[in-house]
Amino acid sequence: MGSFCICIITYYPTEAVIDRIKNVLSSWPLLIYDNTPNGSEELLKIEGLQDCNLGDGFNHGVGVALQRLMRQAETTGIEQLLYFDQDTFFSSDSLQWIEEWMQIHTKDLQKYTILNFVGNSPQRDIKSACVEGKPLLINSGSLFNVGAALKFGGHNEKYFLECVDYEFCLRVAQQGGVMGAVKGCPDLDHFIEQPLKSIDILGREYQFRFYPIPRTMSFIVTLLKLATISLILGPRKYGYIFLRNSLTHFVSQGRSLILNSLKMAWR
């Protein structure tokens, strides 16, 4: 299977995140990049974490953090890097399932630049959990083939990353890389710890997440730029995907803006 390591990027980590990190550190190799300005005091208290925390007290963003984690993995001979956002819930069962799947499919690991593990219910039998090809994958829950990812340049430090690194996925596809998803991982959930707001309208609860307008506009402009690049240079299907996603994000954030305004007005 080759050597692998779990990595997490933190930013003002909560108690739940700290507990997850302690759990991982007790049983698995771990790399942390702390984006908390001046460093998280709670992380500094964890015994044994100092040597694997690459943060320098500044918030450099996810792109920089992932690139530095990837370079550190390469330097120390780590072949596979399993990344989680700090607000992705996972358990020891999740990690054991992924590790066992990797052992079963050792020969296939080198085929993929990125493999994303997906939770579902009811859980699939691990032996029948096969890889499904995907044009885009979220970062969290993804296993990065370090050598292949860096061959394609790794994550671009100049891009502000949302949950999907659209620019990196496009670059991987343009240069012949392969991406896939594996369903069936237990206890893996990207939503239950999201900082969602809610509002009750006529007895019905609506949940939403409202991003600052400059962040939304920057994200849409970036997607439109990538859509133009992919429509010119290919693969063209990415251009259509990026255009669609920019529209759905605009609509989603428009809805969130309205709900957030109502929530503020009804306080």
PDB file of C-alpha atoms in Angstrom:
ATOM      1  CA  MET A   1       0.000   0.000   0.000  1.00  0.00           C
ATOM      2  CA  GLY A   2       2.921   2.318   0.564  1.00  0.00           C
ATOM      3  CA  SER A   3       3.244   4.839   3.345  1.00  0.00           C
ATOM      4  CA  PHE A   4       0.320   7.134   4.064  1.00  0.00           C
ATOM      5  CA  CYS A   5      -0.449   9.956   6.439  1.00  0.00           C
ATOM      6  CA  ILE A   6      -3.565  11.818   7.610  1.00  0.00           C
ATOM      7  CA  CYS A   7      -3.524  15.601   7.387  1.00  0.00           C
ATOM      8  CA  ILE A   8      -5.870  18.266   8.756  1.00  0.00           C
ATOM      9  CA  ILE A   9      -5.928  22.035   8.299  1.00  0.00           C
ATOM     10  CA  THR A  10      -7.173  23.897  11.363  1.00  0.00           C
ATOM     11  CA  TYR A  11      -8.470  27.417  12.010  1.00  0.00           C
ATOM     12  CA  TYR A  12      -9.563  28.228  15.563  1.00  0.00           C
ATOM     13  CA  PRO A  13     -10.237  24.500  16.155  1.00  0.00           C
ATOM     14  CA  THR A  14     -13.202  23.624  18.363  1.00  0.00           C
ATOM     15  CA  GLU A  15     -13.152  21.126  21.210  1.00  0.00           C
ATOM     16  CA  ALA A  16     -14.599  18.480  18.873  1.00  0.00           C
ATOM     17  CA  VAL A  17     -11.755  19.068  16.395  1.00  0.00           C
ATOM     18  CA  ILE A  18      -9.152  18.873  19.171  1.00  0.00           C
ATOM     19  CA  ASP A  19     -10.609  15.541  20.331  1.00  0.00           C
ATOM     20  CA  ARG A  20     -10.499  14.166  16.763  1.00  0.00           C
ATOM     21  CA  ILE A  21      -6.889  15.223  16.380  1.00  0.00           C
ATOM     22  CA  LYS A  22      -5.938  13.510  19.665  1.00  0.00           C
ATOM     23  CA  ASN A  23      -7.702  10.353  18.503  1.00  0.00           C
ATOM     24  CA  VAL A  24      -5.845  10.349  15.183  1.00  0.00           C
ATOM     25  CA  LEU A  25      -2.494  11.144  16.779  1.00  0.00           C
ATOM     26  CA  SER A  26      -2.800   8.152  19.097  1.00  0.00           C
ATOM     27  CA  SER A  27      -3.058   5.615  16.256  1.00  0.00           C
ATOM     28  CA  TRP A  28      -2.126   7.113  12.863  1.00  0.00           C
ATOM     29  CA  PRO A  29       0.638   9.230  11.351  1.00  0.00           C
ATOM     30  CA  LEU A  30      -0.546  12.842  11.276  1.00  0.00           C
ATOM     31  CA  LEU A  31       0.379  16.200   9.762  1.00  0.00           C
ATOM     32  CA  ILE A  32      -1.361  19.417  10.853  1.00  0.00           C
ATOM     33  CA  TYR A  33      -1.317  22.845   9.290  1.00  0.00           C
ATOM     34  CA  ASP A  34      -2.722  25.386  11.729  1.00  0.00           C
ATOM     35  CA  ASN A  35      -3.985  28.554  10.045  1.00  0.00           C
ATOM     36  CA  THR A  36      -5.003  30.133  13.358  1.00  0.00           C
ATOM     37  CA  PRO A  37      -3.317  33.566  13.697  1.00  0.00           C
ATOM     38  CA  ASN A  38      -0.567  33.279  16.338  1.00  0.00           C
ATOM     39  CA  GLY A  39      -1.359  29.569  16.608  1.00  0.00           C
ATOM     40  CA  SER A  40      -4.081  27.722  18.478  1.00  0.00           C
ATOM     41  CA  GLU A  41      -3.297  27.474  22.197  1.00  0.00           C
ATOM     42  CA  GLU A  42      -5.330  24.270  22.441  1.00  0.00           C
ATOM     43  CA  LEU A  43      -3.284  22.626  19.693  1.00  0.00           C
ATOM     44  CA  LEU A  44      -0.059  23.661  21.394  1.00  0.00           C
ATOM     45  CA  LYS A  45      -1.151  21.785  24.516  1.00  0.00           C
ATOM     46  CA  ILE A  46      -1.403  18.437  22.692  1.00  0.00           C
ATOM     47  CA  GLU A  47       1.629  16.342  23.554  1.00  0.00           C
ATOM     48  CA  GLY A  48       3.512  15.115  20.501  1.00  0.00           C
ATOM     49  CA  LEU A  49       1.800  17.463  18.040  1.00  0.00           C
ATOM     50  CA  GLN A  50       4.527  20.097  17.906  1.00  0.00           C
ATOM     51  CA  ASP A  51       6.730  18.064  15.564  1.00  0.00           C
ATOM     52  CA  CYS A  52       3.955  17.518  13.006  1.00  0.00           C
ATOM     53  CA  ASN A  53       2.358  21.006  13.032  1.00  0.00           C
ATOM     54  CA  LEU A  54       3.549  22.970   9.985  1.00  0.00           C
ATOM     55  CA  GLY A  55       1.693  26.206  10.802  1.00  0.00           C
ATOM     56  CA  ASP A  56       3.714  29.371  11.405  1.00  0.00           C
ATOM     57  CA  GLY A  57       1.160  31.563  13.192  1.00  0.00           C
ATOM     58  CA  PHE A  58      -0.315  33.134  10.049  1.00  0.00           C
ATOM     59  CA  ASN A  59      -3.475  32.355   8.079  1.00  0.00           C
ATOM     60  CA  HIS A  60      -2.141  31.483   4.638  1.00  0.00           C
ATOM     61  CA  GLY A  61      -5.328  29.814   3.399  1.00  0.00           C
ATOM     62  CA  VAL A  62      -6.087  26.270   2.323  1.00  0.00           C
ATOM     63  CA  GLY A  63      -4.135  26.403  -0.958  1.00  0.00           C
ATOM     64  CA  VAL A  64      -0.842  27.265   0.736  1.00  0.00           C
ATOM     65  CA  ALA A  65      -1.477  24.801   3.553  1.00  0.00           C
ATOM     66  CA  LEU A  66      -2.213  21.884   1.219  1.00  0.00           C
ATOM     67  CA  GLN A  67       0.821  22.650  -0.913  1.00  0.00           C
ATOM     68  CA  ARG A  68       3.110  22.736   2.131  1.00  0.00           C
ATOM     69  CA  LEU A  69       1.590  19.553   3.538  1.00  0.00           C
ATOM     70  CA  MET A  70       2.142  17.872   0.191  1.00  0.00           C
ATOM     71  CA  ARG A  71       5.768  19.017   0.020  1.00  0.00           C
ATOM     72  CA  GLN A  72       6.409  17.843   3.574  1.00  0.00           C
ATOM     73  CA  ALA A  73       4.908  14.459   2.718  1.00  0.00           C
ATOM     74  CA  GLU A  74       7.192  14.193  -0.300  1.00  0.00           C
ATOM     75  CA  THR A  75      10.239  15.092   1.800  1.00  0.00           C
ATOM     76  CA  THR A  76       9.494  12.411   4.390  1.00  0.00           C
ATOM     77  CA  GLY A  77       8.686   9.691   1.860  1.00  0.00           C
ATOM     78  CA  ILE A  78       4.910   9.641   2.372  1.00  0.00           C
ATOM     79  CA  GLU A  79       3.212   8.319  -0.762  1.00  0.00           C
ATOM     80  CA  GLN A  80      -0.465   8.862   0.086  1.00  0.00           C
ATOM     81  CA  LEU A  81      -1.923  11.856   1.950  1.00  0.00           C
ATOM     82  CA  LEU A  82      -5.454  11.553   3.382  1.00  0.00           C
ATOM     83  CA  TYR A  83      -6.864  15.040   3.954  1.00  0.00           C
ATOM     84  CA  PHE A  84      -9.795  16.219   6.080  1.00  0.00           C
ATOM     85  CA  ASP A  85     -11.260  19.666   6.660  1.00  0.00           C
ATOM     86  CA  GLN A  86     -11.522  20.439  10.353  1.00  0.00           C
ATOM     87  CA  ASP A  87     -15.323  20.550  10.148  1.00  0.00           C
ATOM     88  CA  THR A  88     -15.610  17.104   8.552  1.00  0.00           C
ATOM     89  CA  PHE A  89     -16.742  14.544  11.100  1.00  0.00           C
ATOM     90  CA  PHE A  90     -15.021  11.157  11.025  1.00  0.00           C
ATOM     91  CA  SER A  91     -14.218   8.434  13.540  1.00  0.00           C
ATOM     92  CA  SER A  92     -11.693   5.653  14.091  1.00  0.00           C
ATOM     93  CA  ASP A  93     -14.076   3.379  12.185  1.00  0.00           C
ATOM     94  CA  SER A  94     -13.833   5.743   9.201  1.00  0.00           C
ATOM     95  CA  LEU A  95     -10.038   5.604   9.202  1.00  0.00           C
ATOM     96  CA  GLN A  96      -9.909   1.832   9.713  1.00  0.00           C
ATOM     97  CA  TRP A  97     -12.355   1.345   6.820  1.00  0.00           C
ATOM     98  CA  ILE A  98     -10.267   3.556   4.520  1.00  0.00           C
ATOM     99  CA  GLU A  99      -7.029   1.846   5.558  1.00  0.00           C
ATOM    100  CA  GLU A 100      -8.511  -1.599   4.951  1.00  0.00           C
ATOM    101  CA  TRP A 101      -9.874  -0.495   1.563  1.00  0.00           C
ATOM    102  CA  MET A 102      -6.404   0.764   0.613  1.00  0.00           C
ATOM    103  CA  GLN A 103      -4.869  -2.580   1.583  1.00  0.00           C
ATOM    104  CA  ILE A 104      -7.402  -4.482  -0.547  1.00  0.00           C
ATOM    105  CA  HIS A 105      -6.819  -2.170  -3.530  1.00  0.00           C
ATOM    106  CA  THR A 106      -3.080  -1.582  -3.169  1.00  0.00           C
ATOM    107  CA  LYS A 107      -2.406  -2.258  -6.858  1.00  0.00           C
ATOM    108  CA  ASP A 108      -4.989   0.333  -7.933  1.00  0.00           C
ATOM    109  CA  LEU A 109      -3.803   3.222  -5.739  1.00  0.00           C
ATOM    110  CA  GLN A 110      -1.130   4.397  -8.161  1.00  0.00           C
ATOM    111  CA  LYS A 111      -3.709   4.769 -10.962  1.00  0.00           C
ATOM    112  CA  TYR A 112      -5.453   7.677  -9.250  1.00  0.00           C
ATOM    113  CA  THR A 113      -4.198  11.157  -8.519  1.00  0.00           C
ATOM    114  CA  ILE A 114      -7.137  11.758  -6.149  1.00  0.00           C
ATOM    115  CA  LEU A 115      -9.545   9.317  -4.516  1.00  0.00           C
ATOM    116  CA  ASN A 116     -12.406  10.755  -2.473  1.00  0.00           C
ATOM    117  CA  PHE A 117     -14.050   8.618   0.201  1.00  0.00           C
ATOM    118  CA  VAL A 118     -17.783   9.165   0.606  1.00  0.00           C
ATOM    119  CA  GLY A 119     -20.021   8.223   3.505  1.00  0.00           C
ATOM    120  CA  ASN A 120     -23.400   6.649   2.775  1.00  0.00           C
ATOM    121  CA  SER A 121     -26.117   4.701   4.555  1.00  0.00           C
ATOM    122  CA  PRO A 122     -26.582   1.798   4.625  1.00  0.00           C
ATOM    123  CA  GLN A 123     -22.839   1.203   4.384  1.00  0.00           C
ATOM    124  CA  ARG A 124     -21.594  -0.928   1.525  1.00  0.00           C
ATOM    125  CA  ASP A 125     -19.537  -4.015   2.056  1.00  0.00           C
ATOM    126  CA  ILE A 126     -15.928  -2.889   1.832  1.00  0.00           C
ATOM    127  CA  LYS A 127     -15.028  -5.567  -0.729  1.00  0.00           C
ATOM    128  CA  SER A 128     -17.697  -4.287  -3.140  1.00  0.00           C
ATOM    129  CA  ALA A 129     -16.857  -0.593  -2.713  1.00  0.00           C
ATOM    130  CA  CYS A 130     -15.376   0.160  -6.131  1.00  0.00           C
ATOM    131  CA  VAL A 131     -14.016   3.367  -7.611  1.00  0.00           C
ATOM    132  CA  GLU A 132     -16.355   5.548  -9.669  1.00  0.00           C
ATOM    133  CA  GLY A 133     -14.675   8.013 -12.026  1.00  0.00           C
ATOM    134  CA  LYS A 134     -15.432  11.673 -11.267  1.00  0.00           C
ATOM    135  CA  PRO A 135     -14.497  14.959 -13.007  1.00  0.00           C
ATOM    136  CA  LEU A 136     -14.473  16.929  -9.727  1.00  0.00           C
ATOM    137  CA  LEU A 137     -13.834  15.938  -6.112  1.00  0.00           C
ATOM    138  CA  ILE A 138     -14.031  17.802  -2.839  1.00  0.00           C
ATOM    139  CA  ASN A 139     -10.760  18.088  -0.935  1.00  0.00           C
ATOM    140  CA  SER A 140     -12.019  16.766   2.388  1.00  0.00           C
ATOM    141  CA  GLY A 141     -11.987  12.998   2.638  1.00  0.00           C
ATOM    142  CA  SER A 142      -9.632  12.754  -0.348  1.00  0.00           C
ATOM    143  CA  LEU A 143      -6.574  10.548  -0.644  1.00  0.00           C
ATOM    144  CA  PHE A 144      -3.902  12.327  -2.670  1.00  0.00           C
ATOM    145  CA  ASN A 145      -1.224  10.377  -4.508  1.00  0.00           C
ATOM    146  CA  VAL A 146       1.616  12.687  -3.477  1.00  0.00           C
ATOM    147  CA  GLY A 147       3.950  11.929  -6.370  1.00  0.00           C
ATOM    148  CA  ALA A 148       1.234  12.263  -9.020  1.00  0.00           C
ATOM    149  CA  ALA A 149      -0.302  15.384  -7.455  1.00  0.00           C
ATOM    150  CA  LEU A 150       3.049  17.171  -7.316  1.00  0.00           C
ATOM    151  CA  LYS A 151       3.847  16.077 -10.861  1.00  0.00           C
ATOM    152  CA  PHE A 152       0.797  18.110 -11.876  1.00  0.00           C
ATOM    153  CA  GLY A 153       1.995  21.044  -9.754  1.00  0.00           C
ATOM    154  CA  GLY A 154      -0.046  20.430  -6.623  1.00  0.00           C
ATOM    155  CA  HIS A 155      -2.488  23.012  -5.281  1.00  0.00           C
ATOM    156  CA  ASN A 156      -2.143  26.543  -6.608  1.00  0.00           C
ATOM    157  CA  GLU A 157      -1.311  28.825  -3.672  1.00  0.00           C
ATOM    158  CA  LYS A 158      -2.776  31.857  -5.466  1.00  0.00           C
ATOM    159  CA  TYR A 159      -6.321  30.460  -5.566  1.00  0.00           C
ATOM    160  CA  PHE A 160      -8.759  30.810  -2.693  1.00  0.00           C
ATOM    161  CA  LEU A 161     -10.093  27.309  -2.217  1.00  0.00           C
ATOM    162  CA  GLU A 162     -13.647  26.366  -1.410  1.00  0.00           C
ATOM    163  CA  CYS A 163     -14.517  22.723  -0.715  1.00  0.00           C
ATOM    164  CA  VAL A 164     -13.550  21.795  -4.301  1.00  0.00           C
ATOM    165  CA  ASP A 165     -10.224  22.831  -5.806  1.00  0.00           C
ATOM    166  CA  TYR A 166     -11.668  23.430  -9.281  1.00  0.00           C
ATOM    167  CA  GLU A 167      -8.386  24.711 -10.709  1.00  0.00           C
ATOM    168  CA  PHE A 168      -6.391  21.675  -9.554  1.00  0.00           C
ATOM    169  CA  CYS A 169      -9.034  19.211 -10.780  1.00  0.00           C
ATOM    170  CA  LEU A 170      -9.016  20.919 -14.191  1.00  0.00           C
ATOM    171  CA  ARG A 171      -5.213  20.765 -14.343  1.00  0.00           C
ATOM    172  CA  VAL A 172      -5.202  17.076 -13.402  1.00  0.00           C
ATOM    173  CA  ALA A 173      -7.759  16.319 -16.141  1.00  0.00           C
ATOM    174  CA  GLN A 174      -5.841  18.369 -18.731  1.00  0.00           C
ATOM    175  CA  GLN A 175      -2.625  16.459 -18.010  1.00  0.00           C
ATOM    176  CA  GLY A 176      -4.135  12.975 -18.034  1.00  0.00           C
ATOM    177  CA  GLY A 177      -4.632  12.371 -14.323  1.00  0.00           C
ATOM    178  CA  VAL A 178      -7.434  10.201 -12.985  1.00  0.00           C
ATOM    179  CA  MET A 179      -9.897  11.025 -10.192  1.00  0.00           C
ATOM    180  CA  GLY A 180     -12.458   8.790  -8.528  1.00  0.00           C
ATOM    181  CA  ALA A 181     -14.823   8.366  -5.578  1.00  0.00           C
ATOM    182  CA  VAL A 182     -15.342   5.406  -3.254  1.00  0.00           C
ATOM    183  CA  LYS A 183     -18.687   5.162  -1.445  1.00  0.00           C
ATOM    184  CA  GLY A 184     -19.354   3.349   1.790  1.00  0.00           C
ATOM    185  CA  CYS A 185     -17.075   4.891   4.412  1.00  0.00           C
ATOM    186  CA  PRO A 186     -18.764   4.745   7.854  1.00  0.00           C
ATOM    187  CA  ASP A 187     -19.209   7.785  10.120  1.00  0.00           C
ATOM    188  CA  LEU A 188     -17.970  10.236   7.481  1.00  0.00           C
ATOM    189  CA  ASP A 189     -20.100  13.398   7.397  1.00  0.00           C
ATOM    190  CA  HIS A 190     -19.310  16.810   5.883  1.00  0.00           C
ATOM    191  CA  PHE A 191     -22.478  18.584   7.040  1.00  0.00           C
ATOM    192  CA  ILE A 192     -23.256  18.017  10.720  1.00  0.00           C
ATOM    193  CA  GLU A 193     -20.507  20.389  11.915  1.00  0.00           C
ATOM    194  CA  GLN A 194     -21.036  23.089   9.291  1.00  0.00           C
ATOM    195  CA  PRO A 195     -21.768  26.540  10.811  1.00  0.00           C
ATOM    196  CA  LEU A 196     -25.291  26.751   9.389  1.00  0.00           C
ATOM    197  CA  LYS A 197     -27.852  29.377  10.346  1.00  0.00           C
ATOM    198  CA  SER A 198     -31.569  28.672  10.464  1.00  0.00           C
ATOM    199  CA  ILE A 199     -34.782  30.677  10.321  1.00  0.00           C
ATOM    200  CA  ASP A 200     -38.398  29.693  10.903  1.00  0.00           C
ATOM    201  CA  ILE A 201     -40.873  30.992   8.316  1.00  0.00           C
ATOM    202  CA  LEU A 202     -44.524  30.085   8.781  1.00  0.00           C
ATOM    203  CA  GLY A 203     -43.627  27.028  10.807  1.00  0.00           C
ATOM    204  CA  ARG A 204     -41.020  25.738   8.386  1.00  0.00           C
ATOM    205  CA  GLU A 205     -37.296  25.809   9.200  1.00  0.00           C
ATOM    206  CA  TYR A 206     -34.840  26.925   6.525  1.00  0.00           C
ATOM    207  CA  GLN A 207     -31.105  26.366   6.933  1.00  0.00           C
ATOM    208  CA  PHE A 208     -28.496  28.394   5.089  1.00  0.00           C
ATOM    209  CA  ARG A 209     -24.867  29.459   5.083  1.00  0.00           C
ATOM    210  CA  PHE A 210     -24.190  33.026   4.057  1.00  0.00           C
ATOM    211  CA  TYR A 211     -20.714  33.957   2.838  1.00  0.00           C
ATOM    212  CA  PRO A 212     -19.450  37.564   2.707  1.00  0.00           C
ATOM    213  CA  ILE A 213     -20.332  39.127  -0.646  1.00  0.00           C
ATOM    214  CA  PRO A 214     -16.650  39.768  -1.637  1.00  0.00           C
ATOM    215  CA  ARG A 215     -15.903  36.070  -1.077  1.00  0.00           C
ATOM    216  CA  THR A 216     -18.903  35.019  -3.174  1.00  0.00           C
ATOM    217  CA  MET A 217     -17.979  37.376  -6.011  1.00  0.00           C
ATOM    218  CA  SER A 218     -14.338  36.265  -5.950  1.00  0.00           C
ATOM    219  CA  PHE A 219     -15.435  32.622  -6.144  1.00  0.00           C
ATOM    220  CA  ILE A 220     -17.779  33.278  -9.086  1.00  0.00           C
ATOM    221  CA  VAL A 221     -15.173  35.322 -10.970  1.00  0.00           C
ATOM    222  CA  THR A 222     -12.632  32.516 -10.479  1.00  0.00           C
ATOM    223  CA  LEU A 223     -15.081  29.906 -11.777  1.00  0.00           C
ATOM    224  CA  LEU A 224     -15.888  32.040 -14.825  1.00  0.00           C
ATOM    225  CA  LYS A 225     -12.164  32.434 -15.507  1.00  0.00           C
ATOM    226  CA  LEU A 226     -11.649  28.660 -15.262  1.00  0.00           C
ATOM    227  CA  ALA A 227     -14.700  28.089 -17.479  1.00  0.00           C
ATOM    228  CA  THR A 228     -13.149  30.284 -20.159  1.00  0.00           C
ATOM    229  CA  ILE A 229      -9.818  28.453 -19.922  1.00  0.00           C
ATOM    230  CA  SER A 230     -11.432  25.024 -20.180  1.00  0.00           C
ATOM    231  CA  LEU A 231     -13.692  26.033 -23.083  1.00  0.00           C
ATOM    232  CA  ILE A 232     -10.616  27.227 -24.990  1.00  0.00           C
ATOM    233  CA  LEU A 233      -8.035  24.625 -23.964  1.00  0.00           C
ATOM    234  CA  GLY A 234     -10.309  21.754 -22.900  1.00  0.00           C
ATOM    235  CA  PRO A 235     -11.653  19.526 -21.666  1.00  0.00           C
ATOM    236  CA  ARG A 236     -14.723  21.519 -22.642  1.00  0.00           C
ATOM    237  CA  LYS A 237     -17.058  19.637 -20.319  1.00  0.00           C
ATOM    238  CA  TYR A 238     -15.354  21.438 -17.435  1.00  0.00           C
ATOM    239  CA  GLY A 239     -16.333  24.774 -18.942  1.00  0.00           C
ATOM    240  CA  TYR A 240     -19.991  23.815 -18.800  1.00  0.00           C
ATOM    241  CA  ILE A 241     -19.620  22.416 -15.280  1.00  0.00           C
ATOM    242  CA  PHE A 242     -17.951  25.625 -14.066  1.00  0.00           C
ATOM    243  CA  LEU A 243     -20.597  27.823 -15.675  1.00  0.00           C
ATOM    244  CA  ARG A 244     -23.350  25.741 -14.094  1.00  0.00           C
ATOM    245  CA  ASN A 245     -21.690  25.797 -10.670  1.00  0.00           C
ATOM    246  CA  SER A 246     -21.139  29.558 -10.782  1.00  0.00           C
ATOM    247  CA  LEU A 247     -24.848  30.015 -11.491  1.00  0.00           C
ATOM    248  CA  THR A 248     -25.989  27.615  -8.752  1.00  0.00           C
ATOM    249  CA  HIS A 249     -23.620  29.256  -6.238  1.00  0.00           C
ATOM    250  CA  PHE A 250     -24.971  32.692  -7.168  1.00  0.00           C
ATOM    251  CA  VAL A 251     -28.559  31.509  -6.718  1.00  0.00           C
ATOM    252  CA  SER A 252     -27.751  29.709  -3.453  1.00  0.00           C
ATOM    253  CA  GLN A 253     -26.024  32.736  -1.976  1.00  0.00           C
ATOM    254  CA  GLY A 254     -28.828  35.010  -3.183  1.00  0.00           C
ATOM    255  CA  ARG A 255     -31.261  32.828  -1.237  1.00  0.00           C
ATOM    256  CA  SER A 256     -28.946  32.897   1.786  1.00  0.00           C
ATOM    257  CA  LEU A 257     -28.685  36.697   1.576  1.00  0.00           C
ATOM    258  CA  ILE A 258     -32.481  37.019   1.672  1.00  0.00           C
ATOM    259  CA  LEU A 259     -32.823  34.582   4.587  1.00  0.00           C
ATOM    260  CA  ASN A 260     -29.976  36.247   6.476  1.00  0.00           C
ATOM    261  CA  SER A 261     -31.579  39.678   5.974  1.00  0.00           C
ATOM    262  CA  LEU A 262     -34.899  38.340   7.280  1.00  0.00           C
ATOM    263  CA  LYS A 263     -33.176  36.793  10.292  1.00  0.00           C
ATOM    264  CA  MET A 264     -31.437  40.089  11.097  1.00  0.00           C
ATOM    265  CA  ALA A 265     -34.686  42.058  10.657  1.00  0.00           C
ATOM    266  CA  TRP A 266     -36.657  39.730  12.971  1.00  0.00           C
ATOM    267  CA  ARG A 267     -34.225  39.889  15.849  1.00  0.00           C
TER     268      ARG A 267
END
